[in-house]
XYZ file of C-alpha atoms in Angstrom:
556
model
C -108.232 -17.517 -177.095
C -108.041 -17.891 -173.326
C -110.970 -19.551 -171.476
C -112.233 -16.370 -169.789
C -112.449 -14.533 -173.111
C -114.097 -17.544 -174.758
C -116.845 -17.770 -172.127
C -117.552 -14.042 -172.251
C -117.729 -13.878 -176.049
C -119.922 -16.955 -176.362
C -122.268 -15.792 -173.621
C -122.635 -12.283 -175.057
C -123.151 -13.628 -178.583
C -125.897 -15.980 -177.434
C -127.634 -13.276 -175.408
C -127.628 -11.021 -178.474
C -129.253 -13.843 -180.455
C -131.926 -14.027 -177.759
C -132.583 -10.289 -178.140
C -130.203 -8.422 -175.837
C -129.868 -4.846 -177.099
C -128.774 -2.850 -174.027
C -126.138 -3.476 -171.358
C -124.804 -1.435 -168.457
C -121.238 -1.916 -167.257
C -119.667 -0.787 -164.000
C -115.910 -0.934 -164.555
C -113.702 -3.410 -162.709
C -110.859 -5.819 -163.297
C -112.452 -9.253 -162.771
C -115.322 -8.412 -165.164
C -112.934 -7.408 -167.984
C -113.839 -10.330 -170.300
C -117.553 -9.457 -170.155
C -117.018 -5.719 -170.600
C -114.802 -6.194 -173.650
C -117.160 -8.726 -175.216
C -120.126 -6.389 -174.786
C -118.497 -3.262 -176.213
C -117.250 -5.273 -179.179
C -120.700 -6.595 -180.114
C -122.285 -4.498 -182.892
C -125.917 -5.136 -181.855
C -125.593 -4.148 -178.189
C -125.596 -0.555 -176.937
C -123.375 -0.328 -173.863
C -123.629 2.266 -171.076
C -120.796 2.700 -168.574
C -121.255 4.135 -165.067
C -118.644 4.525 -162.352
C -121.041 3.703 -159.493
C -122.605 0.230 -159.311
C -125.775 1.448 -157.614
C -126.341 4.098 -160.285
C -125.475 1.558 -162.980
C -128.042 -0.910 -161.671
C -130.829 1.657 -161.560
C -129.898 2.887 -165.024
C -130.391 -0.689 -166.229
C -133.677 -0.824 -164.329
C -134.922 2.296 -166.118
C -133.811 0.975 -169.506
C -135.638 -2.313 -168.916
C -138.750 -0.690 -167.467
C -139.249 1.707 -170.357
C -138.311 -0.736 -173.143
C -139.975 -3.816 -171.603
C -136.892 -5.790 -172.649
C -134.212 -7.545 -170.630
C -131.100 -5.443 -169.951
C -127.744 -6.922 -168.915
C -125.855 -5.532 -165.945
C -122.163 -6.252 -165.360
C -119.868 -5.697 -162.386
C -116.656 -6.953 -160.862
C -116.398 -9.061 -157.706
C -116.890 -7.993 -154.085
C -119.045 -5.146 -152.836
C -119.710 -4.132 -156.449
C -122.259 -6.939 -156.683
C -123.759 -6.013 -153.303
C -124.464 -2.495 -154.592
C -126.842 -3.986 -157.175
C -129.142 -5.293 -154.448
C -131.587 -2.334 -154.089
C -132.246 -2.320 -157.845
C -132.656 -6.105 -157.805
C -135.335 -5.776 -155.116
C -137.172 -3.136 -157.143
C -136.956 -5.279 -160.279
C -138.330 -8.244 -158.356
C -141.337 -6.375 -156.965
C -142.036 -4.441 -160.190
C -141.438 -7.499 -162.418
C -138.752 -5.887 -164.539
C -136.392 -8.180 -166.491
C -132.725 -7.751 -165.589
C -129.791 -10.070 -166.292
C -127.144 -9.714 -163.581
C -123.714 -10.854 -164.709
C -121.469 -10.654 -161.654
C -117.798 -11.515 -162.097
C -116.200 -13.504 -159.279
C -112.890 -14.938 -158.152
C -112.303 -18.610 -158.969
C -113.012 -21.138 -156.185
C -109.358 -21.497 -155.165
C -109.294 -17.814 -154.107
C -112.518 -17.833 -152.088
C -112.350 -18.032 -148.323
C -108.634 -17.303 -148.353
C -108.595 -13.593 -147.603
C -108.002 -12.850 -151.273
C -108.620 -9.232 -152.149
C -112.110 -8.091 -153.225
C -113.744 -11.456 -152.508
C -117.097 -12.073 -150.822
C -119.607 -14.923 -150.956
C -121.606 -14.150 -154.096
C -123.494 -17.459 -154.270
C -127.221 -16.692 -154.238
C -126.321 -13.179 -153.142
C -129.789 -11.821 -153.959
C -131.742 -14.628 -152.319
C -135.332 -15.102 -153.414
C -135.428 -11.783 -155.303
C -134.157 -13.449 -158.488
C -136.093 -15.795 -160.736
C -133.051 -17.955 -161.525
C -129.484 -18.271 -160.230
C -126.517 -20.222 -161.538
C -122.908 -20.398 -160.457
C -121.572 -20.727 -163.996
C -118.257 -22.328 -163.075
C -114.714 -21.619 -164.178
C -114.435 -21.854 -167.992
C -112.284 -24.701 -169.304
C -111.542 -25.803 -172.906
C -113.381 -29.104 -172.559
C -115.987 -30.781 -174.812
C -119.529 -29.644 -174.061
C -118.561 -26.270 -172.579
C -119.932 -24.231 -175.484
C -123.219 -26.155 -175.482
C -123.505 -25.482 -171.756
C -122.796 -21.759 -172.047
C -125.193 -21.187 -174.927
C -128.040 -23.238 -173.459
C -127.524 -21.506 -170.098
C -127.766 -18.083 -171.747
C -131.094 -19.074 -173.318
C -132.425 -20.445 -170.032
C -131.444 -17.284 -168.170
C -133.006 -15.086 -170.845
C -136.260 -17.009 -170.747
C -136.372 -16.916 -166.948
C -136.152 -13.119 -167.022
C -139.162 -12.627 -169.307
C -141.499 -15.625 -169.063
C -144.316 -16.177 -166.568
C -143.395 -13.564 -163.952
C -140.635 -11.330 -165.405
C -137.828 -10.245 -163.113
C -134.111 -10.353 -162.363
C -131.849 -13.327 -163.138
C -128.351 -13.828 -161.706
C -125.384 -15.552 -163.313
C -122.211 -15.581 -161.206
C -119.154 -15.992 -163.441
C -115.774 -17.040 -162.040
C -112.896 -15.903 -164.231
C -109.266 -16.982 -163.943
C -106.357 -14.991 -165.345
C -105.679 -14.017 -168.034
C -108.669 -11.686 -168.228
C -107.803 -9.906 -171.483
C -107.437 -11.350 -175.000
C -103.884 -12.164 -176.032
C -103.061 -11.943 -179.735
C -100.448 -14.636 -179.294
C -103.240 -17.047 -178.383
C -105.209 -16.421 -181.578
C -104.345 -19.826 -182.916
C -105.223 -21.795 -179.773
C -107.688 -24.520 -180.673
C -110.782 -25.517 -178.712
C -112.152 -29.056 -178.754
C -115.316 -27.741 -180.443
C -116.421 -24.683 -182.441
C -117.294 -21.576 -180.436
C -119.868 -20.454 -183.005
C -123.613 -20.653 -182.383
C -126.352 -22.001 -184.606
C -126.612 -20.984 -188.243
C -128.532 -17.916 -189.408
C -128.089 -16.156 -186.042
C -130.681 -18.421 -184.431
C -130.752 -18.762 -180.662
C -129.480 -22.045 -179.213
C -132.944 -22.758 -177.786
C -135.994 -21.395 -179.571
C -139.269 -21.217 -177.696
C -142.810 -21.192 -179.092
C -145.108 -18.253 -178.540
C -146.854 -18.295 -175.153
C -150.240 -20.012 -175.051
C -153.429 -18.046 -175.511
C -154.832 -16.288 -172.482
C -157.715 -18.090 -170.734
C -161.231 -16.813 -171.267
C -162.072 -13.681 -169.251
C -164.561 -13.684 -166.398
C -167.903 -11.983 -167.012
C -168.508 -9.635 -164.102
C -171.774 -9.766 -162.141
C -174.514 -7.266 -163.079
C -174.196 -4.845 -160.172
C -174.762 -1.097 -160.234
C -172.330 -0.053 -157.508
C -169.058 -1.170 -159.070
C -165.637 0.504 -158.935
C -162.513 -0.066 -161.060
C -159.136 0.472 -159.402
C -156.000 0.711 -161.547
C -152.838 0.532 -159.463
C -149.201 0.792 -160.439
C -148.039 -1.592 -163.136
C -147.068 -2.078 -166.746
C -150.268 -3.360 -168.324
C -152.635 -2.222 -171.043
C -155.126 0.225 -169.485
C -157.502 0.229 -172.457
C -159.649 -2.751 -171.340
C -160.346 -0.999 -168.025
C -161.183 2.297 -169.699
C -163.576 0.354 -171.929
C -165.066 -1.419 -168.901
C -165.679 1.951 -167.231
C -167.314 3.308 -170.389
C -169.629 0.269 -170.682
C -170.684 0.125 -167.031
C -170.474 3.684 -165.795
C -168.382 2.475 -162.858
C -165.878 5.086 -161.652
C -162.264 4.436 -162.655
C -159.793 5.246 -159.864
C -156.379 5.320 -161.515
C -153.031 5.922 -159.863
C -150.679 8.001 -162.072
C -148.272 5.143 -162.839
C -151.130 2.928 -164.019
C -151.338 5.175 -167.119
C -155.096 4.692 -166.963
C -155.926 8.225 -165.830
C -157.474 9.150 -169.126
C -160.877 10.176 -170.437
C -163.454 10.109 -167.640
C -161.187 8.670 -164.937
C -161.888 10.128 -161.491
C -158.869 12.372 -160.952
C -160.020 13.546 -157.482
C -160.680 10.140 -155.932
C -157.889 10.580 -153.372
C -159.650 13.544 -151.778
C -163.145 12.102 -152.233
C -162.250 8.929 -150.368
C -160.992 11.037 -147.450
C -164.500 12.475 -146.921
C -166.332 10.158 -144.465
C -169.782 11.229 -145.604
C -168.957 10.604 -149.249
C -167.560 7.154 -148.514
C -170.616 6.266 -146.420
C -172.885 7.201 -149.345
C -170.761 5.301 -151.860
C -170.313 1.810 -150.445
C -169.297 -0.427 -153.376
C -170.808 -3.822 -154.070
C -167.911 -4.823 -156.297
C -164.329 -3.648 -156.807
C -162.266 -4.733 -159.805
C -158.553 -4.044 -159.358
C -155.523 -4.459 -161.586
C -151.908 -3.653 -160.818
C -150.671 -2.795 -157.349
C -152.847 -0.245 -155.536
C -151.293 1.376 -152.506
C -150.418 4.998 -153.124
C -152.976 6.302 -150.614
C -154.369 5.059 -147.334
C -157.794 6.217 -148.465
C -157.864 3.872 -151.432
C -156.640 0.898 -149.399
C -159.344 1.548 -146.815
C -161.956 1.741 -149.575
C -160.922 -1.677 -150.903
C -161.925 -3.149 -147.542
C -165.505 -1.893 -147.902
C -166.499 -4.026 -150.901
C -168.199 -7.372 -150.328
C -166.582 -8.699 -153.509
C -163.128 -7.841 -154.815
C -162.068 -9.218 -158.199
C -158.314 -8.996 -158.803
C -157.073 -9.209 -162.386
C -153.702 -10.926 -162.440
C -151.745 -14.151 -162.417
C -153.307 -16.524 -159.855
C -149.787 -17.576 -158.821
C -148.610 -14.024 -158.170
C -151.155 -11.246 -157.802
C -151.365 -7.972 -155.890
C -153.766 -7.840 -152.949
C -152.176 -5.575 -150.303
C -155.199 -5.534 -147.974
C -156.051 -9.234 -148.485
C -159.645 -8.634 -149.560
C -159.525 -10.518 -152.877
C -162.460 -12.881 -153.385
C -161.629 -13.778 -157.018
C -158.405 -13.781 -159.035
C -158.894 -13.943 -162.790
C -156.733 -13.319 -165.878
C -159.180 -10.847 -167.475
C -162.693 -9.494 -167.125
C -165.562 -8.429 -169.339
C -168.523 -6.184 -168.621
C -171.809 -7.718 -167.461
C -174.405 -8.444 -170.104
C -176.769 -5.543 -170.699
C -174.462 -3.177 -168.796
C -175.414 0.487 -168.978
C -173.216 3.483 -168.252
C -176.167 5.500 -166.976
C -177.194 4.980 -163.362
C -177.692 6.909 -160.145
C -174.372 5.475 -158.961
C -172.370 6.810 -161.896
C -174.213 10.152 -161.819
C -173.439 10.596 -158.129
C -169.757 9.800 -158.589
C -169.450 12.094 -161.587
C -171.175 14.991 -159.790
C -168.773 14.616 -156.860
C -165.768 14.354 -159.189
C -166.803 17.506 -161.057
C -167.238 19.468 -157.819
C -163.953 18.200 -156.364
C -162.018 18.951 -159.558
C -163.361 22.500 -159.698
C -162.536 23.088 -156.027
C -159.019 21.711 -156.469
C -158.249 23.835 -159.506
C -159.671 26.991 -157.947
C -157.491 26.615 -154.863
C -154.319 25.774 -156.782
C -154.848 28.696 -159.172
C -155.146 31.286 -156.386
C -151.423 32.101 -156.567
C -149.033 32.191 -159.519
C -146.118 31.052 -157.351
C -145.690 27.329 -157.839
C -146.807 25.147 -154.963
C -145.913 21.464 -154.936
C -149.418 20.240 -155.884
C -149.754 22.873 -158.609
C -146.346 21.976 -160.025
C -147.441 18.324 -160.254
C -150.753 19.239 -161.897
C -149.288 21.718 -164.384
C -146.270 19.587 -165.262
C -148.394 16.542 -166.064
C -150.903 18.653 -167.948
C -148.450 20.629 -170.074
C -145.978 17.967 -171.182
C -145.933 17.433 -174.964
C -147.588 14.309 -176.320
C -145.107 11.451 -176.518
C -143.301 12.505 -173.340
C -142.129 10.205 -170.562
C -142.517 11.344 -166.946
C -140.678 9.623 -164.097
C -142.335 10.281 -160.742
C -140.181 10.134 -157.639
C -141.380 8.340 -154.539
C -142.673 10.181 -151.460
C -144.499 13.421 -152.303
C -143.998 13.863 -156.087
C -146.048 10.806 -157.040
C -148.611 11.584 -154.325
C -149.011 15.147 -155.536
C -149.580 13.780 -159.029
C -152.176 11.422 -157.583
C -153.936 14.293 -155.807
C -153.756 16.985 -158.476
C -153.139 15.507 -161.933
C -156.043 15.782 -164.342
C -156.951 12.953 -166.691
C -155.074 13.130 -169.989
C -153.711 10.999 -172.825
C -150.423 11.175 -174.663
C -147.807 10.740 -171.943
C -146.360 7.749 -170.119
C -145.756 7.944 -166.359
C -143.499 5.508 -164.511
C -141.878 5.318 -161.096
C -140.089 2.916 -158.789
C -143.217 1.751 -156.996
C -142.104 -1.845 -156.400
C -140.497 -1.075 -153.062
C -140.993 2.713 -153.327
C -137.420 3.447 -152.318
C -135.479 6.673 -152.634
C -132.612 4.764 -154.263
C -131.427 5.437 -157.783
C -134.197 7.737 -158.960
C -131.976 9.912 -161.165
C -130.380 6.854 -162.766
C -133.714 5.118 -163.317
C -135.139 8.226 -164.950
C -132.069 8.542 -167.185
C -132.272 4.909 -168.244
C -135.983 5.152 -168.930
C -135.481 8.281 -171.027
C -132.688 6.637 -173.030
C -134.876 3.619 -173.821
C -137.938 5.780 -174.516
C -136.016 7.911 -176.989
C -134.322 4.935 -178.641
C -137.797 3.575 -179.342
C -138.873 6.834 -180.967
C -140.460 8.548 -177.966
C -140.215 12.200 -177.035
C -138.399 13.996 -174.254
C -138.065 12.628 -170.770
C -138.971 14.443 -167.573
C -138.527 13.569 -163.915
C -140.335 15.074 -160.925
C -138.167 14.436 -157.865
C -137.715 15.635 -154.320
C -134.467 17.179 -153.154
C -133.464 14.205 -150.985
C -134.011 11.814 -153.874
C -131.717 13.861 -156.092
C -129.044 14.121 -153.411
C -129.297 10.378 -152.775
C -128.387 9.661 -156.408
C -126.130 12.539 -157.427
C -123.824 10.027 -159.127
C -126.618 9.361 -161.600
C -125.911 12.809 -163.030
C -122.299 11.926 -163.805
C -122.159 10.593 -167.368
C -118.918 10.173 -169.305
C -118.349 12.153 -172.508
C -118.599 9.070 -174.756
C -121.808 7.714 -173.193
C -125.296 8.059 -174.712
C -127.049 10.964 -172.985
C -130.801 11.342 -172.609
C -132.982 14.363 -173.217
C -134.104 14.566 -169.603
C -135.375 17.549 -167.618
C -135.086 16.821 -163.898
C -137.589 18.998 -162.039
C -136.566 19.082 -158.378
C -138.804 20.231 -155.555
C -136.368 21.610 -152.991
C -138.057 22.031 -149.612
C -134.811 21.474 -147.691
C -135.597 18.005 -146.378
C -138.079 15.176 -146.222
C -141.414 16.759 -147.063
C -143.513 13.610 -146.758
C -143.017 13.454 -143.004
C -144.582 16.886 -142.483
C -147.965 15.345 -143.200
C -147.528 12.307 -140.957
C -147.898 11.684 -137.242
C -144.189 12.278 -136.620
C -144.562 16.002 -137.397
C -145.464 16.843 -133.800
C -142.410 15.266 -132.191
C -139.930 17.675 -130.572
C -137.027 16.076 -132.451
C -138.916 16.062 -135.735
C -136.763 18.528 -137.661
C -133.483 16.748 -137.012
C -134.633 13.129 -137.238
C -137.316 13.340 -139.947
C -137.103 16.774 -141.559
C -133.357 16.293 -142.213
C -132.562 19.786 -143.539
C -129.478 19.852 -145.759
C -129.084 23.453 -146.977
C -127.941 22.404 -150.459
C -128.943 24.399 -153.520
C -129.642 22.323 -156.613
C -127.561 24.855 -158.543
C -124.503 23.500 -156.732
C -125.470 19.950 -157.635
C -125.894 20.928 -161.289
C -122.492 22.632 -161.259
C -120.890 19.452 -159.889
C -122.191 17.510 -162.907
C -121.671 20.401 -165.365
C -125.375 20.486 -166.224
C -127.582 23.443 -167.205
C -129.598 24.819 -164.297
C -132.773 26.903 -164.061
C -134.727 28.079 -161.060
C -138.479 28.104 -161.676
C -140.783 30.255 -159.511
C -143.892 31.142 -161.490
C -146.478 28.840 -163.048
C -146.594 30.955 -166.220
C -142.912 30.227 -166.879
C -143.303 26.446 -166.850
C -144.141 25.912 -170.571
C -141.000 27.641 -171.875
C -138.819 25.957 -169.237
C -139.898 22.550 -170.580
C -138.611 23.281 -174.089
C -134.909 22.633 -173.459
C -132.768 19.752 -174.670
C -130.256 17.416 -173.081
C -129.936 16.600 -169.411
C -130.738 19.574 -167.182
C -131.929 20.501 -163.698
C -134.933 22.721 -162.942
C -135.301 23.698 -159.287
C -138.551 24.747 -157.604
C -138.106 25.922 -154.015
C -140.953 25.413 -151.574
C -141.503 25.222 -147.815
C -142.364 21.963 -146.100
C -144.674 23.567 -143.535
C -146.493 25.657 -146.150
C -146.872 22.641 -148.462
C -148.356 20.482 -145.711
C -150.785 23.286 -144.839
C -151.810 23.644 -148.497
C -152.549 19.936 -148.769
C -154.767 20.151 -145.684
C -156.555 23.168 -147.184
C -157.012 21.237 -150.403
C -158.671 18.376 -148.559
C -160.874 20.743 -146.550
C -161.921 22.550 -149.741
C -162.932 19.310 -151.452
C -164.750 18.129 -148.337
C -166.865 21.300 -148.290
C -167.508 21.055 -152.039
C -168.974 17.542 -151.857
C -170.664 17.797 -148.466
C -172.864 20.841 -149.098
C-alpha cells in the first residue's frame, strides 16, 4: 500500500488498541487517508460534519460526556484553524481530544501552494502534547515510531491533567488506496502486537495521597464549582459537618440539602455580614456569580481540593491546596451556624417559588427551574452560557438523577448545539436517557450548522429548548444597559424565529408558552427545537424582583 495509507491505517489501529471508540471527521482531500482508515475500523464509531467548528464541538461533547478521548480529523489550511475555539475549551475544561490535522508535505509549504498555512504548534500552549509526525516513508523503524507515538499521544490526553493533543500529519500523494499496490512490500510488518495489545502498556495510576483532615471550625462552607468530579465526598462532608453546600449546576452536587438559593442570599449585604465564614473548602472552578467570588474573599482560610500543579483559584485566596479532605474529628451537623443557613435557605426558596409561580406564562427563571425539576431520571442537560446556566443557578432546586454539563472552561457562545449533540450521543451510547439543552437564541444562531446532520450519521435524542428574547439577554442586567447605543451594540436584535431555523434543518418545532405544557413537550424523541419567547427587559426586571423578594424574606 502507499505510504499515506500505511501511516493512517497503522495510526488508527493503534489508537483503537489504546481505547479509541469515537471519531469526528470534517471532510477534505488531504485528510483522505485518515478518514478512510477510521470509517473502515469496526471498533470506531465515526461522525461526519461539514463544518469544522461544529465538528470540533461535537467531539468536545462526545469526550465530555463519555470521559474518553475522541479523535478529530480535518484537512489542511483554515480547517485546522476552525478547531481552535473547541481546543481552548478542552484545555480549560480538561477534556481529552486527539486532533489529527492533515497537512501538505514540507516541499509545498511556503510556496503559495493551495490550502496551506503554518500548522506547526498551531494551538500553542492549549495542547498537552504536539508532534509534527513527518512524511511517511517505507523505511525500517517507521511502524515502531507510528505505534509508539500513538500511545504517547493517547496517554498525554488522559494522564495527569487531561486535555487536547495535536498530531500534524503531512501526507503526499497518492492519498487513496490503490488495489494495484496491494502487493507492495514494506521493510517490516505493519501489524501491531499480538492479542490486540497496545504498543505501550501503562500501569494503573498510583494511589491518591492521604486526604487532609479539616480543622474543627463551626463556620465552614463548601463550594462546588464547575467540573467533572465525584460530588459524593462533598455531600458527605456537608452531612457530617452541617456546613452549607453551595453548588453550581454543572458541579452536579446540587443534591439533598444543598443550598439552592445561595446566589440570592450572597447578594444580601446583611446576610453576608452575619455569615462570615472561618473556612471555605472549594472544588472545581467556581465563578458563575460575582456574589460567590466575593464571598470566597471573606474567609480567612480557603482550602482548594485539586492538583497542586494545576488548581482553580480565580480570586487567588487559596491558603491550602490538597488532593482530598475529610471532616474534622467529632464533627457535628447541628450548630447555630447550620441552623441559621438552613433557615435562610428555606425562606429564600419559598420566596423564589412563590414569585415564579405567580404566572403560568413561562419566564426565563421559571423555565430553568421547571425544566431541571421535571426532567426524567437518567437525563442529560446541557446548559448554555450567559443566562441559561445563571438562571439554573438562581432557580434550580436540589435534585438527584440528572447530569448537567456546559462549556464553562472559557464560557464561550461557540458550538453549543454541537457540544450538546455530541454529549447526548455519548450519553445515550453509554445507556443514558434523553438529552436536553437549554440555550439562548444567539447561541443557537451562532451554531446553526450543528443542527445539520447527514442522513447516515448517528442522531441523538436531543430536545433543544431555546429562550428567544431577540438578542443578548445577559447584557440587560449589566452596567451597559443604560448606554444610549445599548440596543444596537449589546442587545443585537435579530428578528429570527426559531421555527425558521428548525425548518432550515428539517427538524420538528414546538412553541412553548405555558408552564403546564412543559411535561408533555419533554416526551418527544429525536432531535427537535422547542422555542420559548420572552422579553429581555421583562426578564431583567423579574430577576431584580426575585432578588428583592429574597432580600425581604431573609432580612425581616
